Amino acid sequence: MRSLTASELLGAWEAGHPHSAPGRALALLCAAWPERSPGELARLPVGVRDSLLLAAREGTFGSALVGLVSCPPCGEQVELAFEVGDIQVPQGAPPPEVLEVEHAGHAVRFRLPDSRDLAALAAGRGGAGREGVLARCVVEAHREGAHVDTRALPEDVIRAIADAMEAADPQARVELSTTCPACGHHWFAAFDIAEFFWREVEAWAQRTLRDVHTLARQYGWSEEHILGMSPWKRQRYLELAGT
Ligand SMILES: [Zn+2]
């Protein structure tokens, strides 16, 4: 488990801010694992990335997660409360760099999507959704020995690839069994730790900057000094400063 200090969190927030969601998740990872290069972290399969983000989230803000989702048929806001351990898939050996599927006369070699792929797709490069993932991640595809374009792969072969990706990198997809208290609808709500953790960091950073501003103005202390205090002590000074 990794925990980020107040100044590391603020640094990650600043570094990730200009980016889309995949770059923001990467900024959090780089802050939590400074001994690993950004390039190495960017090449981690999405599920491996998410298991690291879960560990950093647990070390920084604790293991309890609470979120709101909209019920698809009635729109009611339903609260989801769970623990990191409830959604953590045990990490075995790292998934292979290249996977292979043989299905319906097709042989396809592909790699798992990583942060570089997510960033390219978020920027609109390489097509949208599943098509974009295939265009970027399929290394080679053959049918009876002849090369096949990824766009010509039949639906059941694409499904076999998606199933193999999910089996090799299971943490990439987290769904929570959810029941709406208003209408009784039951569904599996998707949970994205990258988006969730970033939203928390953003809210925390805005609160913390306000606190630094108040204390710096009152006492003349530096940002570094204020961030170095325990949250408890910072809170006591904020009370004395009359906020
Ligand atoms: Zn409902």
PDB file of C-alpha atoms and ligand atoms in Angstrom:
ATOM      1  CA  MET A   1       0.000   0.000   0.000  1.00  0.00           C
ATOM      2  CA  ARG A   2       1.329   3.450  -0.886  1.00  0.00           C
ATOM      3  CA  SER A   3       0.285   6.649   0.788  1.00  0.00           C
ATOM      4  CA  LEU A   4       0.729  10.063  -0.727  1.00  0.00           C
ATOM      5  CA  THR A   5       1.702  12.989   1.488  1.00  0.00           C
ATOM      6  CA  ALA A   6      -0.161  16.289   1.242  1.00  0.00           C
ATOM      7  CA  SER A   7       2.580  17.854  -0.857  1.00  0.00           C
ATOM      8  CA  GLU A   8       2.844  14.796  -3.161  1.00  0.00           C
ATOM      9  CA  LEU A   9      -0.922  14.853  -3.669  1.00  0.00           C
ATOM     10  CA  LEU A  10      -0.923  18.562  -4.510  1.00  0.00           C
ATOM     11  CA  GLY A  11       1.982  17.953  -6.916  1.00  0.00           C
ATOM     12  CA  ALA A  12       0.067  15.112  -8.633  1.00  0.00           C
ATOM     13  CA  TRP A  13      -3.029  17.276  -8.867  1.00  0.00           C
ATOM     14  CA  GLU A  14      -1.054  20.059 -10.544  1.00  0.00           C
ATOM     15  CA  ALA A  15       0.739  17.637 -12.903  1.00  0.00           C
ATOM     16  CA  GLY A  16      -2.458  15.833 -13.900  1.00  0.00           C
ATOM     17  CA  HIS A  17      -4.722  18.844 -14.174  1.00  0.00           C
ATOM     18  CA  PRO A  18      -4.081  19.765 -17.845  1.00  0.00           C
ATOM     19  CA  HIS A  19      -4.624  16.166 -18.995  1.00  0.00           C
ATOM     20  CA  SER A  20      -7.609  13.990 -19.782  1.00  0.00           C
ATOM     21  CA  ALA A  21      -8.581  11.175 -17.386  1.00  0.00           C
ATOM     22  CA  PRO A  22      -5.829   8.696 -18.418  1.00  0.00           C
ATOM     23  CA  GLY A  23      -3.089  11.323 -17.943  1.00  0.00           C
ATOM     24  CA  ARG A  24      -4.516  12.278 -14.554  1.00  0.00           C
ATOM     25  CA  ALA A  25      -4.465   8.664 -13.385  1.00  0.00           C
ATOM     26  CA  LEU A  26      -0.874   8.435 -14.568  1.00  0.00           C
ATOM     27  CA  ALA A  27       0.076  11.566 -12.604  1.00  0.00           C
ATOM     28  CA  LEU A  28      -1.257   9.914  -9.428  1.00  0.00           C
ATOM     29  CA  LEU A  29       0.701   6.737 -10.171  1.00  0.00           C
ATOM     30  CA  CYS A  30       3.913   8.653 -10.869  1.00  0.00           C
ATOM     31  CA  ALA A  31       3.555  10.416  -7.501  1.00  0.00           C
ATOM     32  CA  ALA A  32       2.924   7.154  -5.638  1.00  0.00           C
ATOM     33  CA  TRP A  33       5.657   5.156  -7.430  1.00  0.00           C
ATOM     34  CA  PRO A  34       8.447   7.695  -8.060  1.00  0.00           C
ATOM     35  CA  GLU A  35      11.001   4.887  -8.423  1.00  0.00           C
ATOM     36  CA  ARG A  36       9.265   3.647 -11.590  1.00  0.00           C
ATOM     37  CA  SER A  37       9.600   5.657 -14.789  1.00  0.00           C
ATOM     38  CA  PRO A  38       6.502   7.387 -16.238  1.00  0.00           C
ATOM     39  CA  GLY A  39       7.008   5.351 -19.430  1.00  0.00           C
ATOM     40  CA  GLU A  40       6.952   2.080 -17.532  1.00  0.00           C
ATOM     41  CA  LEU A  41       3.816   3.099 -15.610  1.00  0.00           C
ATOM     42  CA  ALA A  42       2.113   4.196 -18.857  1.00  0.00           C
ATOM     43  CA  ARG A  43       2.700   0.750 -20.368  1.00  0.00           C
ATOM     44  CA  LEU A  44       0.980  -1.122 -17.525  1.00  0.00           C
ATOM     45  CA  PRO A  45      -2.240  -2.827 -18.628  1.00  0.00           C
ATOM     46  CA  VAL A  46      -5.280  -0.863 -17.450  1.00  0.00           C
ATOM     47  CA  GLY A  47      -6.264  -3.448 -14.815  1.00  0.00           C
ATOM     48  CA  VAL A  48      -2.749  -3.520 -13.352  1.00  0.00           C
ATOM     49  CA  ARG A  49      -2.824   0.290 -13.323  1.00  0.00           C
ATOM     50  CA  ASP A  50      -6.159   0.198 -11.498  1.00  0.00           C
ATOM     51  CA  SER A  51      -4.888  -2.211  -8.846  1.00  0.00           C
ATOM     52  CA  LEU A  52      -2.040   0.244  -8.137  1.00  0.00           C
ATOM     53  CA  LEU A  53      -4.495   3.156  -8.020  1.00  0.00           C
ATOM     54  CA  LEU A  54      -6.645   1.223  -5.529  1.00  0.00           C
ATOM     55  CA  ALA A  55      -3.578   0.628  -3.346  1.00  0.00           C
ATOM     56  CA  ALA A  56      -2.618   4.325  -3.501  1.00  0.00           C
ATOM     57  CA  ARG A  57      -6.197   5.372  -2.740  1.00  0.00           C
ATOM     58  CA  GLU A  58      -6.379   3.027   0.260  1.00  0.00           C
ATOM     59  CA  GLY A  59      -3.024   4.259   1.590  1.00  0.00           C
ATOM     60  CA  THR A  60      -4.003   7.908   1.148  1.00  0.00           C
ATOM     61  CA  PHE A  61      -7.710   8.234   1.962  1.00  0.00           C
ATOM     62  CA  GLY A  62      -8.474   4.809   3.529  1.00  0.00           C
ATOM     63  CA  SER A  63     -10.292   1.703   2.369  1.00  0.00           C
ATOM     64  CA  ALA A  64     -13.922   2.879   2.503  1.00  0.00           C
ATOM     65  CA  LEU A  65     -15.405   4.057  -0.819  1.00  0.00           C
ATOM     66  CA  VAL A  66     -18.722   5.855  -1.110  1.00  0.00           C
ATOM     67  CA  GLY A  67     -20.183   7.008  -4.413  1.00  0.00           C
ATOM     68  CA  LEU A  68     -23.459   7.901  -6.086  1.00  0.00           C
ATOM     69  CA  VAL A  69     -24.870   6.380  -9.279  1.00  0.00           C
ATOM     70  CA  SER A  70     -28.059   7.221 -11.158  1.00  0.00           C
ATOM     71  CA  CYS A  71     -30.606   4.442 -11.468  1.00  0.00           C
ATOM     72  CA  PRO A  72     -30.935   3.869 -15.255  1.00  0.00           C
ATOM     73  CA  PRO A  73     -34.760   3.654 -15.471  1.00  0.00           C
ATOM     74  CA  CYS A  74     -35.853   6.176 -12.787  1.00  0.00           C
ATOM     75  CA  GLY A  75     -32.844   8.492 -12.292  1.00  0.00           C
ATOM     76  CA  GLU A  76     -32.807   8.116  -8.492  1.00  0.00           C
ATOM     77  CA  GLN A  77     -29.370   8.791  -6.966  1.00  0.00           C
ATOM     78  CA  VAL A  78     -28.320   5.521  -5.351  1.00  0.00           C
ATOM     79  CA  GLU A  79     -25.503   5.440  -2.807  1.00  0.00           C
ATOM     80  CA  LEU A  80     -22.823   2.789  -3.213  1.00  0.00           C
ATOM     81  CA  ALA A  81     -20.710   2.047  -0.141  1.00  0.00           C
ATOM     82  CA  PHE A  82     -18.010  -0.598  -0.263  1.00  0.00           C
ATOM     83  CA  GLU A  83     -14.411  -1.358   0.690  1.00  0.00           C
ATOM     84  CA  VAL A  84     -11.313  -1.472  -1.499  1.00  0.00           C
ATOM     85  CA  GLY A  85     -11.033  -5.186  -0.594  1.00  0.00           C
ATOM     86  CA  ASP A  86     -14.519  -5.845  -2.062  1.00  0.00           C
ATOM     87  CA  ILE A  87     -13.401  -4.937  -5.578  1.00  0.00           C
ATOM     88  CA  GLN A  88      -9.711  -5.842  -5.445  1.00  0.00           C
ATOM     89  CA  VAL A  89      -8.843  -8.763  -7.702  1.00  0.00           C
ATOM     90  CA  PRO A  90      -5.857 -10.705  -6.296  1.00  0.00           C
ATOM     91  CA  GLN A  91      -2.880  -9.908  -8.522  1.00  0.00           C
ATOM     92  CA  GLY A  92      -1.156 -13.036  -9.772  1.00  0.00           C
ATOM     93  CA  ALA A  93       1.749 -13.115 -12.202  1.00  0.00           C
ATOM     94  CA  PRO A  94       1.842 -10.090 -14.542  1.00  0.00           C
ATOM     95  CA  PRO A  95      -0.192 -10.727 -17.707  1.00  0.00           C
ATOM     96  CA  PRO A  96       1.827 -11.668 -20.821  1.00  0.00           C
ATOM     97  CA  GLU A  97       2.845  -8.829 -23.139  1.00  0.00           C
ATOM     98  CA  VAL A  98       1.260 -10.495 -26.152  1.00  0.00           C
ATOM     99  CA  LEU A  99      -1.820 -12.713 -26.011  1.00  0.00           C
ATOM    100  CA  GLU A 100      -3.199 -14.973 -28.676  1.00  0.00           C
ATOM    101  CA  VAL A 101      -6.703 -16.095 -29.610  1.00  0.00           C
ATOM    102  CA  GLU A 102      -7.606 -18.754 -32.149  1.00  0.00           C
ATOM    103  CA  HIS A 103     -11.246 -18.705 -33.097  1.00  0.00           C
ATOM    104  CA  ALA A 104     -13.326 -19.566 -36.171  1.00  0.00           C
ATOM    105  CA  GLY A 105     -10.289 -20.032 -38.443  1.00  0.00           C
ATOM    106  CA  HIS A 106      -8.706 -16.768 -37.221  1.00  0.00           C
ATOM    107  CA  ALA A 107      -5.452 -16.424 -35.288  1.00  0.00           C
ATOM    108  CA  VAL A 108      -5.049 -13.029 -33.605  1.00  0.00           C
ATOM    109  CA  ARG A 109      -2.110 -11.765 -31.556  1.00  0.00           C
ATOM    110  CA  PHE A 110      -2.766  -8.678 -29.438  1.00  0.00           C
ATOM    111  CA  ARG A 111      -1.650  -6.819 -26.337  1.00  0.00           C
ATOM    112  CA  LEU A 112      -3.705  -5.474 -23.446  1.00  0.00           C
ATOM    113  CA  PRO A 113      -4.814  -1.817 -23.559  1.00  0.00           C
ATOM    114  CA  ASP A 114      -2.684   0.527 -21.412  1.00  0.00           C
ATOM    115  CA  SER A 115      -2.663   4.210 -20.439  1.00  0.00           C
ATOM    116  CA  ARG A 116      -1.144   5.229 -23.797  1.00  0.00           C
ATOM    117  CA  ASP A 117      -4.078   3.609 -25.594  1.00  0.00           C
ATOM    118  CA  LEU A 118      -6.633   5.222 -23.276  1.00  0.00           C
ATOM    119  CA  ALA A 119      -5.013   8.639 -23.799  1.00  0.00           C
ATOM    120  CA  ALA A 120      -5.007   8.215 -27.588  1.00  0.00           C
ATOM    121  CA  LEU A 121      -8.657   7.117 -27.586  1.00  0.00           C
ATOM    122  CA  ALA A 122      -9.625   9.997 -25.265  1.00  0.00           C
ATOM    123  CA  ALA A 123      -7.933  12.381 -27.731  1.00  0.00           C
ATOM    124  CA  GLY A 124      -9.933  10.884 -30.591  1.00  0.00           C
ATOM    125  CA  ARG A 125      -6.955   9.170 -32.198  1.00  0.00           C
ATOM    126  CA  GLY A 126      -7.372   5.634 -33.539  1.00  0.00           C
ATOM    127  CA  GLY A 127     -11.160   5.458 -33.683  1.00  0.00           C
ATOM    128  CA  ALA A 128     -13.728   5.149 -30.952  1.00  0.00           C
ATOM    129  CA  GLY A 129     -14.598   2.439 -28.428  1.00  0.00           C
ATOM    130  CA  ARG A 130     -13.931  -1.183 -29.174  1.00  0.00           C
ATOM    131  CA  GLU A 131     -12.861  -0.517 -32.765  1.00  0.00           C
ATOM    132  CA  GLY A 132     -10.227   1.919 -31.565  1.00  0.00           C
ATOM    133  CA  VAL A 133      -8.933  -0.523 -28.950  1.00  0.00           C
ATOM    134  CA  LEU A 134      -8.598  -3.253 -31.605  1.00  0.00           C
ATOM    135  CA  ALA A 135      -6.882  -0.938 -34.083  1.00  0.00           C
ATOM    136  CA  ARG A 136      -4.265  -0.058 -31.467  1.00  0.00           C
ATOM    137  CA  CYS A 137      -3.852  -3.369 -29.651  1.00  0.00           C
ATOM    138  CA  VAL A 138      -4.006  -6.058 -32.339  1.00  0.00           C
ATOM    139  CA  VAL A 139      -0.439  -6.955 -33.293  1.00  0.00           C
ATOM    140  CA  GLU A 140      -1.364  -9.281 -36.162  1.00  0.00           C
ATOM    141  CA  ALA A 141      -4.424 -11.127 -37.390  1.00  0.00           C
ATOM    142  CA  HIS A 142      -4.560 -14.007 -39.846  1.00  0.00           C
ATOM    143  CA  ARG A 143      -7.259 -16.169 -41.379  1.00  0.00           C
ATOM    144  CA  GLU A 144      -5.996 -19.462 -42.754  1.00  0.00           C
ATOM    145  CA  GLY A 145      -2.521 -18.007 -43.016  1.00  0.00           C
ATOM    146  CA  ALA A 146      -3.526 -14.778 -44.838  1.00  0.00           C
ATOM    147  CA  HIS A 147      -3.307 -11.353 -43.182  1.00  0.00           C
ATOM    148  CA  VAL A 148      -6.667  -9.866 -42.092  1.00  0.00           C
ATOM    149  CA  ASP A 149      -7.353  -6.201 -41.352  1.00  0.00           C
ATOM    150  CA  THR A 150      -8.683  -5.678 -37.785  1.00  0.00           C
ATOM    151  CA  ARG A 151     -11.729  -3.900 -39.248  1.00  0.00           C
ATOM    152  CA  ALA A 152     -12.621  -7.130 -41.087  1.00  0.00           C
ATOM    153  CA  LEU A 153     -12.612  -9.351 -37.987  1.00  0.00           C
ATOM    154  CA  PRO A 154     -15.982 -11.045 -37.442  1.00  0.00           C
ATOM    155  CA  GLU A 155     -18.045 -10.235 -34.355  1.00  0.00           C
ATOM    156  CA  ASP A 156     -17.457 -13.565 -32.588  1.00  0.00           C
ATOM    157  CA  VAL A 157     -13.668 -13.240 -33.014  1.00  0.00           C
ATOM    158  CA  ILE A 158     -13.829  -9.712 -31.564  1.00  0.00           C
ATOM    159  CA  ARG A 159     -15.820 -11.070 -28.637  1.00  0.00           C
ATOM    160  CA  ALA A 160     -13.224 -13.817 -28.081  1.00  0.00           C
ATOM    161  CA  ILE A 161     -10.488 -11.149 -28.002  1.00  0.00           C
ATOM    162  CA  ALA A 162     -12.476  -9.009 -25.537  1.00  0.00           C
ATOM    163  CA  ASP A 163     -13.071 -12.064 -23.296  1.00  0.00           C
ATOM    164  CA  ALA A 164      -9.358 -12.952 -23.377  1.00  0.00           C
ATOM    165  CA  MET A 165      -8.421  -9.338 -22.525  1.00  0.00           C
ATOM    166  CA  GLU A 166     -10.797  -9.346 -19.586  1.00  0.00           C
ATOM    167  CA  ALA A 167      -9.589 -12.729 -18.300  1.00  0.00           C
ATOM    168  CA  ALA A 168      -5.929 -11.638 -18.506  1.00  0.00           C
ATOM    169  CA  ASP A 169      -6.498  -8.245 -16.842  1.00  0.00           C
ATOM    170  CA  PRO A 170      -9.593  -8.675 -14.644  1.00  0.00           C
ATOM    171  CA  GLN A 171      -9.117  -5.552 -12.501  1.00  0.00           C
ATOM    172  CA  ALA A 172      -9.793  -3.402 -15.597  1.00  0.00           C
ATOM    173  CA  ARG A 173     -13.519  -3.972 -15.244  1.00  0.00           C
ATOM    174  CA  VAL A 174     -15.277  -3.530 -11.903  1.00  0.00           C
ATOM    175  CA  GLU A 175     -19.035  -3.805 -11.622  1.00  0.00           C
ATOM    176  CA  LEU A 176     -21.066  -3.491  -8.464  1.00  0.00           C
ATOM    177  CA  SER A 177     -24.333  -5.278  -7.907  1.00  0.00           C
ATOM    178  CA  THR A 178     -26.785  -2.448  -7.252  1.00  0.00           C
ATOM    179  CA  THR A 179     -30.495  -2.228  -6.405  1.00  0.00           C
ATOM    180  CA  CYS A 180     -32.465   1.017  -6.591  1.00  0.00           C
ATOM    181  CA  PRO A 181     -34.399   1.644  -3.341  1.00  0.00           C
ATOM    182  CA  ALA A 182     -36.970   3.758  -5.203  1.00  0.00           C
ATOM    183  CA  CYS A 183     -37.992   1.431  -8.059  1.00  0.00           C
ATOM    184  CA  GLY A 184     -36.340  -1.901  -7.213  1.00  0.00           C
ATOM    185  CA  HIS A 185     -34.356  -2.026 -10.474  1.00  0.00           C
ATOM    186  CA  HIS A 186     -31.271  -4.240 -10.226  1.00  0.00           C
ATOM    187  CA  TRP A 187     -28.161  -3.700 -12.345  1.00  0.00           C
ATOM    188  CA  PHE A 188     -24.373  -3.863 -12.322  1.00  0.00           C
ATOM    189  CA  ALA A 189     -22.939  -0.367 -12.012  1.00  0.00           C
ATOM    190  CA  ALA A 190     -19.473   0.173 -13.477  1.00  0.00           C
ATOM    191  CA  PHE A 191     -16.896   1.610 -11.088  1.00  0.00           C
ATOM    192  CA  ASP A 192     -13.786   3.389 -12.367  1.00  0.00           C
ATOM    193  CA  ILE A 193     -11.162   3.910  -9.649  1.00  0.00           C
ATOM    194  CA  ALA A 194      -9.171   6.308 -11.865  1.00  0.00           C
ATOM    195  CA  GLU A 195     -12.089   8.709 -12.211  1.00  0.00           C
ATOM    196  CA  PHE A 196     -13.210   8.255  -8.591  1.00  0.00           C
ATOM    197  CA  PHE A 197      -9.762   8.824  -7.045  1.00  0.00           C
ATOM    198  CA  TRP A 198      -9.114  11.880  -9.236  1.00  0.00           C
ATOM    199  CA  ARG A 199     -12.403  13.489  -8.208  1.00  0.00           C
ATOM    200  CA  GLU A 200     -11.494  12.956  -4.559  1.00  0.00           C
ATOM    201  CA  VAL A 201      -8.017  14.395  -5.074  1.00  0.00           C
ATOM    202  CA  GLU A 202      -9.492  17.435  -6.811  1.00  0.00           C
ATOM    203  CA  ALA A 203     -11.959  18.126  -3.975  1.00  0.00           C
ATOM    204  CA  TRP A 204      -9.221  17.559  -1.386  1.00  0.00           C
ATOM    205  CA  ALA A 205      -6.787  19.857  -3.255  1.00  0.00           C
ATOM    206  CA  GLN A 206      -9.277  22.702  -3.458  1.00  0.00           C
ATOM    207  CA  ARG A 207     -10.002  22.464   0.282  1.00  0.00           C
ATOM    208  CA  THR A 208      -6.298  22.227   1.093  1.00  0.00           C
ATOM    209  CA  LEU A 209      -5.336  25.230  -1.044  1.00  0.00           C
ATOM    210  CA  ARG A 210      -7.971  27.276   0.748  1.00  0.00           C
ATOM    211  CA  ASP A 211      -6.542  26.199   4.117  1.00  0.00           C
ATOM    212  CA  VAL A 212      -2.983  27.033   3.018  1.00  0.00           C
ATOM    213  CA  HIS A 213      -4.176  30.413   1.813  1.00  0.00           C
ATOM    214  CA  THR A 214      -5.882  31.160   5.154  1.00  0.00           C
ATOM    215  CA  LEU A 215      -2.930  30.083   7.312  1.00  0.00           C
ATOM    216  CA  ALA A 216      -0.296  31.699   5.112  1.00  0.00           C
ATOM    217  CA  ARG A 217      -2.145  34.986   5.269  1.00  0.00           C
ATOM    218  CA  GLN A 218      -2.680  34.762   9.016  1.00  0.00           C
ATOM    219  CA  TYR A 219       0.727  33.507  10.147  1.00  0.00           C
ATOM    220  CA  GLY A 220       3.045  34.117   7.184  1.00  0.00           C
ATOM    221  CA  TRP A 221       3.969  30.420   6.964  1.00  0.00           C
ATOM    222  CA  SER A 222       5.113  28.829   3.706  1.00  0.00           C
ATOM    223  CA  GLU A 223       3.038  26.309   1.757  1.00  0.00           C
ATOM    224  CA  GLU A 224       5.655  23.651   2.493  1.00  0.00           C
ATOM    225  CA  HIS A 225       5.452  24.326   6.228  1.00  0.00           C
ATOM    226  CA  ILE A 226       1.647  24.221   6.290  1.00  0.00           C
ATOM    227  CA  LEU A 227       1.442  21.031   4.194  1.00  0.00           C
ATOM    228  CA  GLY A 228       4.010  19.391   6.465  1.00  0.00           C
ATOM    229  CA  MET A 229       1.681  19.697   9.481  1.00  0.00           C
ATOM    230  CA  SER A 230      -0.633  16.867  10.409  1.00  0.00           C
ATOM    231  CA  PRO A 231      -4.233  17.488   9.241  1.00  0.00           C
ATOM    232  CA  TRP A 232      -5.269  17.548  12.911  1.00  0.00           C
ATOM    233  CA  LYS A 233      -2.847  20.324  13.821  1.00  0.00           C
ATOM    234  CA  ARG A 234      -3.687  22.284  10.669  1.00  0.00           C
ATOM    235  CA  GLN A 235      -7.342  22.111  11.667  1.00  0.00           C
ATOM    236  CA  ARG A 236      -6.577  23.488  15.152  1.00  0.00           C
ATOM    237  CA  TYR A 237      -4.758  26.489  13.648  1.00  0.00           C
ATOM    238  CA  LEU A 238      -7.631  27.059  11.233  1.00  0.00           C
ATOM    239  CA  GLU A 239      -9.982  27.191  14.224  1.00  0.00           C
ATOM    240  CA  LEU A 240      -7.713  29.697  15.962  1.00  0.00           C
ATOM    241  CA  ALA A 241      -7.567  31.731  12.756  1.00  0.00           C
ATOM    242  CA  GLY A 242     -11.348  31.966  13.075  1.00  0.00           C
ATOM    243  CA  THR A 243     -12.430  30.098   9.912  1.00  0.00           C
TER     244      THR A 243
HETATM  245 ZN    ZN B   1     -34.776   3.333  -9.791  1.00  0.00          ZN
END
